[in-house]
Coordinates of C-alpha atoms and ligand atoms in Angstrom, one line a residue:
Chain A
M130 CA -86.6 172.9 56.9
N131 CA -90.3 172.3 57.7
I132 CA -92.0 168.9 58.1
F133 CA -93.7 169.1 54.7
S134 CA -90.5 169.5 52.8
R135 CA -89.0 166.7 54.8
I136 CA -91.8 164.4 53.8
I137 CA -91.4 165.3 50.2
E138 CA -87.7 164.7 50.6
F139 CA -88.4 161.4 52.2
F140 CA -90.4 160.2 49.3
S141 CA -88.4 161.7 46.4
G142 CA -85.1 163.5 46.3
G143 CA -83.7 162.1 49.5
F144 CA -83.6 158.6 48.2
S145 CA -79.8 158.4 48.4
R146 CA -79.9 160.0 51.8
I147 CA -82.4 157.4 53.0
V148 CA -80.2 154.6 51.7
S149 CA -77.1 156.1 53.3
V150 CA -78.9 156.7 56.7
L151 CA -80.5 153.3 56.9
F152 CA -78.0 151.1 55.1
G153 CA -74.7 152.8 55.8
R154 CA -72.3 150.9 58.0
G155 CA -74.8 148.0 58.3
R156 CA -77.3 150.1 60.2
W157 CA -80.2 148.3 58.7
M158 CA -79.2 145.3 60.8
L159 CA -80.1 147.4 63.8
I160 CA -83.6 147.7 62.4
V161 CA -83.8 144.0 61.5
N162 CA -82.6 142.9 65.0
G163 CA -84.8 145.5 66.7
L164 CA -87.8 144.2 64.8
K165 CA -86.8 140.7 65.9
V166 CA -86.7 141.8 69.5
T167 CA -90.0 143.6 69.2
L168 CA -91.7 140.6 67.7
L169 CA -90.2 138.2 70.2
L170 CA -91.3 140.4 73.1
S171 CA -94.8 140.7 71.7
F172 CA -95.2 137.1 70.9
F173 CA -94.2 135.7 74.3
S174 CA -95.9 138.5 76.2
V175 CA -99.1 137.7 74.4
I176 CA -98.9 134.0 75.3
I177 CA -98.1 134.8 79.0
G178 CA -100.8 137.5 79.0
T179 CA -103.4 135.1 77.7
V180 CA -102.5 132.4 80.1
I181 CA -102.5 134.7 83.1
G182 CA -105.6 136.5 81.9
T183 CA -107.5 133.3 81.4
V184 CA -106.7 132.0 84.9
V185 CA -107.5 135.3 86.5
A186 CA -110.8 135.6 84.7
L187 CA -111.8 132.0 85.6
I188 CA -111.0 132.6 89.2
K189 CA -113.2 135.7 89.2
V190 CA -116.1 134.0 87.5
A191 CA -115.8 130.9 89.7
Y192 CA -115.8 133.1 92.8
V193 CA -119.0 134.8 91.7
N194 CA -120.6 131.4 91.3
R195 CA -119.4 130.1 94.6
P196 CA -119.0 133.0 97.0
K197 CA -118.8 130.7 100.0
S198 CA -115.6 128.9 98.9
K199 CA -112.7 130.2 101.1
V200 CA -110.0 129.2 98.6
L201 CA -111.8 131.1 95.8
K202 CA -112.3 134.1 98.0
A203 CA -108.5 134.2 98.8
L204 CA -107.7 133.7 95.1
N205 CA -110.2 136.3 94.1
T206 CA -108.7 138.9 96.5
V207 CA -105.2 138.2 95.0
A208 CA -106.6 138.5 91.5
T209 CA -108.4 141.8 92.2
L210 CA -105.3 143.2 93.8
Y211 CA -103.2 142.2 90.8
V212 CA -105.6 143.7 88.3
N213 CA -105.8 147.0 90.3
V214 CA -102.0 147.3 90.7
V215 CA -101.3 146.6 87.1
R216 CA -104.0 148.9 85.8
G217 CA -103.1 151.6 88.3
T218 CA -99.4 152.0 87.6
P219 CA -97.5 153.0 84.4
T220 CA -96.1 150.2 82.4
V221 CA -92.7 151.9 82.3
V222 CA -92.6 152.0 86.1
Q223 CA -93.5 148.3 86.2
L224 CA -90.7 147.5 83.8
L225 CA -88.2 149.4 85.8
I226 CA -89.3 147.8 89.0
M227 CA -89.0 144.4 87.5
N228 CA -85.6 145.1 86.2
F229 CA -84.0 147.0 89.0
V230 CA -85.9 145.6 92.0
V231 CA -87.5 142.2 91.4
F232 CA -84.9 140.8 89.1
A233 CA -82.0 143.1 90.0
S234 CA -79.6 140.1 89.9
S235 CA -80.7 138.9 86.5
S236 CA -79.3 140.2 83.3
N237 CA -81.7 138.4 81.0
M238 CA -83.5 141.5 79.8
I239 CA -85.6 139.7 77.3
L240 CA -87.0 137.5 80.0
I241 CA -87.6 140.4 82.3
A242 CA -89.4 142.4 79.6
V243 CA -91.5 139.4 78.5
L244 CA -92.6 138.8 82.1
T245 CA -93.4 142.4 82.6
F246 CA -95.4 142.8 79.4
G247 CA -97.1 139.4 79.9
I248 CA -98.1 140.2 83.5
N249 CA -99.2 143.6 82.4
S250 CA -101.4 142.5 79.6
G251 CA -102.7 139.6 81.7
A252 CA -104.6 142.1 83.8
Y253 CA -106.3 143.7 80.8
V254 CA -106.9 140.3 79.1
S255 CA -108.6 139.0 82.3
E256 CA -111.0 141.9 82.2
V257 CA -111.8 141.3 78.5
M258 CA -112.4 137.6 79.2
R259 CA -114.5 138.2 82.3
A260 CA -116.7 140.6 80.4
G261 CA -117.0 138.1 77.5
I262 CA -117.9 135.2 79.8
N263 CA -120.4 137.3 81.8
A264 CA -122.1 138.3 78.5
V265 CA -123.1 134.7 77.9
D266 CA -126.7 134.2 79.3
Y267 CA -126.6 132.4 82.6
G268 CA -129.4 130.2 81.4
Q269 CA -126.7 128.4 79.3
T270 CA -124.8 127.5 82.5
E271 CA -128.0 126.3 84.1
A272 CA -128.9 124.2 81.1
G273 CA -125.5 122.6 81.2
R274 CA -125.5 121.9 84.9
S275 CA -129.1 120.6 84.8
L276 CA -127.9 117.9 82.4
G277 CA -125.4 116.8 85.0
L278 CA -122.4 118.4 83.4
S279 CA -119.7 119.5 85.8
E280 CA -118.9 123.2 86.3
Y281 CA -115.7 122.6 84.3
D282 CA -117.4 120.8 81.4
T283 CA -120.1 123.4 81.3
M284 CA -117.5 126.2 81.1
K285 CA -115.4 124.4 78.5
E286 CA -118.1 123.0 76.2
I287 CA -120.9 125.6 76.5
V288 CA -119.9 128.9 78.0
L289 CA -116.4 129.5 76.7
P290 CA -117.1 128.6 73.0
Q291 CA -119.8 131.3 73.1
A292 CA -117.7 133.7 75.1
I293 CA -114.9 133.5 72.5
K294 CA -117.1 135.4 70.1
N295 CA -117.3 138.3 72.5
I296 CA -113.6 138.0 73.6
L297 CA -111.6 137.5 70.4
P298 CA -112.0 140.9 68.8
A299 CA -111.3 142.7 72.1
L300 CA -108.4 140.4 72.6
G301 CA -107.0 141.3 69.2
N302 CA -107.1 145.0 70.1
E303 CA -105.5 144.2 73.4
F304 CA -102.6 142.6 71.5
I305 CA -102.2 145.5 69.2
T306 CA -101.9 147.8 72.2
L307 CA -99.3 145.4 73.7
I308 CA -97.1 145.5 70.5
K309 CA -97.0 149.2 70.7
E310 CA -96.4 149.0 74.5
T311 CA -93.2 147.0 74.0
S312 CA -91.6 150.1 72.5
I313 CA -90.6 151.1 76.1
A314 CA -88.2 148.1 76.2
G315 CA -85.4 150.5 75.6
Y316 CA -85.7 151.7 79.2
I317 CA -84.0 148.5 80.3
A318 CA -81.4 148.7 77.5
L319 CA -83.1 146.3 75.2
Q320 CA -82.6 147.1 71.5
D321 CA -86.1 146.7 70.2
L322 CA -87.4 148.4 67.0
T323 CA -87.9 151.8 68.7
K324 CA -84.5 151.7 70.2
A325 CA -83.0 150.8 66.9
G326 CA -84.5 153.9 65.3
D327 CA -83.2 156.0 68.1
L328 CA -79.7 154.5 67.8
I329 CA -79.6 155.3 64.1
R330 CA -80.8 158.9 64.9
F331 CA -78.0 159.2 67.3
A332 CA -75.4 157.8 64.9
T333 CA -76.4 159.8 61.8
Y334 CA -77.7 163.1 63.3
E335 CA -80.7 162.4 61.2
A336 CA -84.0 162.0 63.1
F337 CA -86.6 162.1 60.4
I338 CA -85.7 159.1 58.3
P339 CA -85.0 156.4 61.0
L340 CA -88.0 157.4 63.2
I341 CA -90.5 157.6 60.4
T342 CA -89.2 154.2 59.1
V343 CA -89.7 152.7 62.6
A344 CA -93.2 154.3 62.8
L345 CA -94.1 152.9 59.4
I346 CA -93.0 149.4 60.4
Y347 CA -95.2 149.5 63.5
L348 CA -98.0 150.8 61.4
V349 CA -97.7 148.0 58.9
I350 CA -97.8 145.4 61.8
V351 CA -100.7 147.0 63.5
L352 CA -102.7 147.5 60.4
G353 CA -102.1 143.9 59.4
L354 CA -103.3 142.7 62.8
T355 CA -106.3 145.0 62.7
K356 CA -107.2 143.5 59.3
L357 CA -106.8 140.0 60.8
V358 CA -109.0 140.8 63.8
S359 CA -111.8 142.3 61.6
M360 CA -111.7 139.2 59.4
L361 CA -112.0 137.0 62.4
E362 CA -114.8 139.2 63.7
R363 CA -116.7 138.7 60.5
R364 CA -116.2 135.0 60.5
L365 CA -117.5 134.7 64.1
A366 CA -120.5 136.9 63.3
K367 CA -121.3 134.6 60.4
S368 CA -121.4 131.6 62.7
D369 CA -123.5 133.6 65.1
N370 CA -126.6 133.4 62.9
R371 CA -126.0 129.9 61.6
R372 CA -129.0 128.5 59.9
Chain B
M166 CA -139.5 109.1 94.6
I167 CA -138.9 112.7 95.8
T168 CA -139.7 113.7 99.3
V169 CA -139.4 117.3 100.3
V170 CA -139.2 118.1 104.0
D171 CA -139.7 121.6 105.5
L172 CA -138.0 123.3 102.5
H173 CA -137.1 126.9 103.0
K174 CA -135.4 129.3 100.7
S175 CA -134.5 132.9 101.2
F176 CA -132.9 135.4 98.8
G177 CA -131.4 137.9 101.3
D178 CA -134.4 139.2 103.3
N179 CA -136.9 137.7 100.8
H180 CA -138.2 134.6 102.4
V181 CA -139.5 132.9 99.2
L182 CA -140.2 129.3 100.3
R183 CA -141.6 129.0 103.8
G184 CA -141.8 125.4 104.6
I185 CA -142.7 123.1 101.7
N186 CA -143.6 119.5 102.5
D187 CA -144.5 117.0 99.7
T188 CA -143.9 113.6 98.3
I189 CA -143.8 113.0 94.6
E190 CA -144.4 109.3 93.7
Q191 CA -143.1 107.5 90.7
G192 CA -145.3 108.1 87.6
E193 CA -147.1 111.1 89.1
K194 CA -147.7 114.2 87.0
V195 CA -147.6 117.0 89.5
V196 CA -148.8 120.3 88.2
V197 CA -147.8 123.4 90.2
I198 CA -149.9 126.5 89.7
G199 CA -150.3 129.7 91.6
P200 CA -149.9 133.5 91.4
S201 CA -146.7 135.1 90.1
G202 CA -144.0 135.4 92.7
G203 CA -145.4 132.7 94.8
G204 CA -142.2 130.6 94.6
K205 CA -143.2 128.0 92.0
S206 CA -140.0 128.4 90.0
T207 CA -137.9 128.5 93.1
F208 CA -139.4 125.3 94.4
L209 CA -138.8 123.5 91.1
R210 CA -135.2 124.8 90.9
C211 CA -134.6 123.6 94.4
L212 CA -135.5 120.1 93.4
N213 CA -132.4 119.8 91.2
L214 CA -130.4 122.3 93.4
L215 CA -130.1 125.0 90.7
E216 CA -131.1 126.9 93.9
R217 CA -129.6 125.8 97.1
P218 CA -132.3 125.5 99.8
T219 CA -131.7 127.6 102.9
S220 CA -132.9 124.8 105.1
G221 CA -134.9 121.5 104.8
Q222 CA -134.3 118.3 103.0
I223 CA -135.0 116.8 99.5
I224 CA -134.8 113.1 99.5
F225 CA -134.5 111.6 96.0
D226 CA -134.7 107.8 95.8
G227 CA -133.6 107.6 99.4
E228 CA -130.7 110.0 99.1
D229 CA -130.7 113.4 100.8
I230 CA -129.5 115.5 97.9
T231 CA -129.2 118.6 100.1
D232 CA -126.4 116.9 102.0
P233 CA -123.1 118.6 101.0
K234 CA -121.5 115.2 100.5
C235 CA -124.1 114.3 97.8
N236 CA -122.7 114.4 94.2
I237 CA -125.3 116.7 92.7
N238 CA -124.0 116.1 89.1
L239 CA -124.9 112.4 89.4
V240 CA -128.4 113.4 90.7
R241 CA -129.0 115.8 87.9
R242 CA -128.4 113.2 85.3
R243 CA -131.5 111.6 86.5
M244 CA -133.6 114.8 86.6
G245 CA -134.3 116.5 83.3
M246 CA -135.2 120.1 83.3
V247 CA -137.0 122.2 80.7
F248 CA -136.8 126.0 80.9
Q249 CA -139.1 128.7 79.9
N250 CA -136.5 130.2 77.6
F251 CA -135.4 126.8 76.1
N252 CA -131.7 127.5 76.8
L253 CA -130.5 125.5 73.8
F254 CA -126.8 125.8 73.1
P255 CA -126.7 128.2 70.1
H256 CA -123.1 127.2 69.0
L257 CA -124.0 123.5 68.6
T258 CA -126.1 121.7 66.1
I259 CA -129.3 120.1 67.3
R260 CA -127.6 116.8 67.3
K261 CA -124.7 118.1 69.4
N262 CA -127.2 119.8 71.7
I263 CA -128.8 116.4 72.4
T264 CA -125.7 114.2 72.5
L265 CA -123.3 116.5 74.3
A266 CA -124.1 115.5 77.8
P267 CA -124.6 111.7 77.4
V268 CA -121.3 111.4 75.4
K269 CA -119.3 113.8 77.6
L270 CA -120.5 112.0 80.8
G271 CA -119.6 108.6 79.3
L272 CA -123.1 107.2 79.4
M273 CA -123.1 106.4 75.7
N274 CA -120.6 106.3 72.9
R275 CA -121.0 108.5 69.9
E276 CA -122.9 105.9 67.9
E277 CA -125.3 105.0 70.7
A278 CA -125.9 108.7 71.4
D279 CA -126.6 109.4 67.7
A280 CA -129.0 106.5 67.5
R281 CA -130.8 107.7 70.6
C282 CA -130.8 111.2 69.1
D283 CA -132.4 110.1 65.9
E284 CA -135.0 108.1 67.7
L285 CA -135.9 111.0 69.9
L286 CA -136.0 113.5 67.0
K287 CA -138.4 111.2 65.2
R288 CA -140.6 111.1 68.2
V289 CA -141.0 114.8 68.1
S290 CA -141.1 114.9 64.3
L291 CA -137.9 117.0 63.9
S292 CA -135.6 114.5 62.3
Q293 CA -134.9 116.9 59.4
K294 CA -133.4 119.4 61.9
A295 CA -130.7 117.2 63.3
E296 CA -127.8 119.1 61.6
A297 CA -129.4 122.6 61.9
Y298 CA -128.5 125.2 64.5
P299 CA -131.0 126.3 67.2
G300 CA -131.1 129.8 65.6
S301 CA -133.0 128.4 62.6
L302 CA -135.8 126.9 64.7
S303 CA -139.2 128.3 65.8
G304 CA -139.9 128.7 69.5
G305 CA -142.1 125.6 69.5
Q306 CA -139.4 123.6 67.7
K307 CA -136.8 124.8 70.2
Q308 CA -138.8 123.8 73.2
R309 CA -139.4 120.3 71.7
I310 CA -135.7 120.0 71.2
A311 CA -135.0 121.1 74.7
I312 CA -137.3 118.4 76.0
V313 CA -135.6 115.8 73.8
R314 CA -132.2 117.0 75.0
S315 CA -133.2 116.2 78.6
L316 CA -134.8 112.9 77.6
A317 CA -131.5 111.8 76.0
M318 CA -130.2 111.4 79.5
N319 CA -132.9 108.9 80.2
P320 CA -134.0 110.7 83.3
D321 CA -136.3 109.3 86.0
V322 CA -138.1 112.6 86.4
M323 CA -138.7 115.6 84.3
L324 CA -139.1 119.2 85.7
F325 CA -140.8 121.8 83.5
D326 CA -140.8 125.5 84.4
E327 CA -143.5 127.2 82.3
P328 CA -142.4 125.5 79.1
T329 CA -144.9 127.2 77.0
S330 CA -144.9 130.7 78.5
S331 CA -142.6 132.3 76.0
L332 CA -144.1 130.7 73.0
D333 CA -146.4 132.3 70.4
P334 CA -149.9 131.0 71.0
E335 CA -150.0 128.9 67.8
M336 CA -146.9 126.9 69.0
V337 CA -148.1 126.1 72.5
G338 CA -150.1 123.1 71.2
E339 CA -147.1 121.2 69.7
V340 CA -145.1 121.4 72.9
L341 CA -148.0 120.4 75.1
D342 CA -148.6 117.4 72.7
V343 CA -145.0 116.2 73.3
M344 CA -145.5 116.6 77.0
R345 CA -148.8 114.8 76.9
E346 CA -147.1 111.9 75.0
L347 CA -144.3 111.9 77.6
A348 CA -146.9 111.7 80.4
L349 CA -148.5 108.7 78.7
S350 CA -145.2 106.9 78.4
G351 CA -145.1 106.9 82.2
M352 CA -142.6 109.6 83.0
T353 CA -142.7 111.2 86.4
M354 CA -143.3 114.9 85.8
V355 CA -143.4 118.1 87.8
V356 CA -144.8 120.9 85.7
V357 CA -145.1 124.6 86.6
T358 CA -147.6 126.0 84.1
H359 CA -150.4 128.4 83.5
E360 CA -152.0 126.0 81.0
M361 CA -155.1 125.0 83.1
G362 CA -156.4 122.8 80.3
F363 CA -153.2 120.8 80.4
A364 CA -153.2 120.7 84.2
R365 CA -156.7 119.3 84.2
E366 CA -156.2 116.7 81.5
V367 CA -152.6 115.5 82.2
G368 CA -152.0 116.2 85.9
T369 CA -152.6 113.6 88.5
R370 CA -152.2 116.1 91.3
I371 CA -152.4 119.9 91.4
L372 CA -150.3 121.9 93.9
F373 CA -151.4 125.4 94.5
M374 CA -148.5 127.5 95.7
D375 CA -149.0 130.9 97.2
R376 CA -146.6 133.0 99.1
G377 CA -144.0 130.3 99.6
I378 CA -146.2 127.4 100.8
I379 CA -148.4 124.8 99.2
L380 CA -151.7 126.3 100.2
E381 CA -153.9 123.6 98.7
Q382 CA -153.5 120.4 96.7
N383 CA -155.9 117.9 95.2
T384 CA -156.7 115.8 92.2
P385 CA -157.4 118.0 89.2
K386 CA -161.0 117.1 89.2
E387 CA -161.6 118.0 92.8
F388 CA -159.2 121.0 92.7
F389 CA -161.0 122.7 89.9
A390 CA -164.5 121.7 90.9
N391 CA -164.2 122.4 94.6
P392 CA -161.3 124.8 95.5
K393 CA -161.3 125.2 99.3
E394 CA -159.1 128.2 100.1
E395 CA -160.2 131.7 99.4
R396 CA -156.9 132.5 97.6
T397 CA -157.3 129.5 95.4
K398 CA -160.8 130.6 94.4
E399 CA -159.6 134.1 93.7
F400 CA -156.7 132.8 91.5
L401 CA -158.9 130.3 89.6
S402 CA -161.5 133.0 88.9
K403 CA -158.8 135.0 87.3
V404 CA -157.3 132.3 85.1
L405 CA -160.2 130.2 84.1
Ligands
ATP191 N1 -132.2 134.4 92.0 C1 -133.0 135.2 92.7 N2 -132.5 136.2 93.5 C2 -133.3 136.9 94.2 N3 -134.6 136.8 94.3 C3 -135.2 135.8 93.6 C4 -134.4 135.0 92.7 N4 -135.2 134.1 92.1 C5 -136.5 134.4 92.6 N5 -136.5 135.4 93.4 C6 -137.6 136.0 94.1 O1 -138.4 134.9 94.7 C7 -139.8 135.2 94.6 C8 -140.4 134.0 94.0 O2 -140.0 133.9 92.6 P1 -140.4 132.6 91.7 O3 -139.7 132.9 90.4 O4 -140.1 131.4 92.4 O5 -141.9 132.8 91.6 P2 -142.9 132.1 90.6 O6 -144.0 131.6 91.4 O7 -142.2 131.2 89.7 O8 -143.5 133.3 89.7 P3 -143.8 133.4 88.2 O9 -145.1 132.8 87.9 O10 -143.8 134.9 87.9 O11 -142.7 132.7 87.4 C9 -139.9 136.5 93.8 O12 -140.2 137.5 94.8 C10 -138.6 136.7 93.2 O13 -138.3 138.0 93.1
MG192 MG1 -141.6 131.1 87.6

């Protein structure tokens, strides 16, 4: 049976088949629980990624401003190494190393996965933030400092609020990527959404229905977030030319 | 008030300031002029340490501010700076632009800062712009606000780096008027400018900077009537 007839079947005649594949023997619970795992992983990874990314970006920016500081130089070296390692290795490999090497003695897969995805996305987030901060005219920093504001206050009150406009949309896209990235959680025996689809495929000898269902769920989440990001973008653009 | 001793500044191999010595007294209006690239901006920016001098000392009210132990944030509160490109904070209203630093630094509470802001805006005839954002202002208005933002800190000295150079010609006057009025109020001012009329009229002393040194200095009257150095004459013949 070719793909087109399967699609037609999916949306029409195969309704009872769909029901039996997805809902037989409580299989829909696999999907629901998988979705929970995916959302859980995404949510906490995003938080960890944002925290790490912010810290790393601030270290890099501070080092550029004060190249003479030994502490910043050391921190910057670590930060650069971190970003390069994360960006230079596949996420699946990172996940496997975290599970079987770093946390070999732990069986808290969720924690391991959240840490892996968080650390992974932190590297990308830091680059997004650094670019956003650097895009703010240096004259803004000089104006702040010339008023006697500290480096910290200048960053917090003047540079970051402007940088956010450059950062948020890119950050939104980063999170969308992250959500899709969590689909490799099955590699360490976590039953996320993707894994749930695969388990149903295995149990029912039916690949099309569960996998397409899973794909559609991802699509809905991603499209929803994309919509949110573009709404945010528009709101920020509006405040950009405030009159 | 400010004494500069053998100030040097290099950017890599580029030796931009090559031994500046000068003392700026309270109430003086020092106007710095000279050809492009001569180090005028660098000199001014060294005064509040936006540029770190390579060597030499800057003594401000008896304190060596080039000493690493000196808290530069405290010094900068007392030195206002006005930039060529205004550098207003685009994400804040005019009122917030003006009150941010005094409130943040705990020098005034909100009410005091707002009152000071209203008073200053009135002084530059921009009261109606208090709640507007910088994006809606003309260049001349932006620069008047930038001046007021510095004044809100009640500084002891004001530094100006070509405050009218990026303005359309018809807006230069309104900014110079504010500076003139500020000079009359007794403020100590160091002004880098190409406005020779302003230098002549408001300045109490002209510094001619060329290739990283103060080549010549004098009262405006003497300076413009009897320039001594060849380079000064050449420069004045071009700008006057
Ligand atoms: N941040 C910097 N990094 C490297 N070189 C710099 C920097 N700032 C200034 N310079 C160099 O120092 C020299 C003097 O520059 P400065 O801006 O002080 O001159 P200026 O007298 O203010 O000139 P202008 O009238 O064009 O403003 C120039 O050769 C300039 O290229
Ligand atoms: Mg200059």
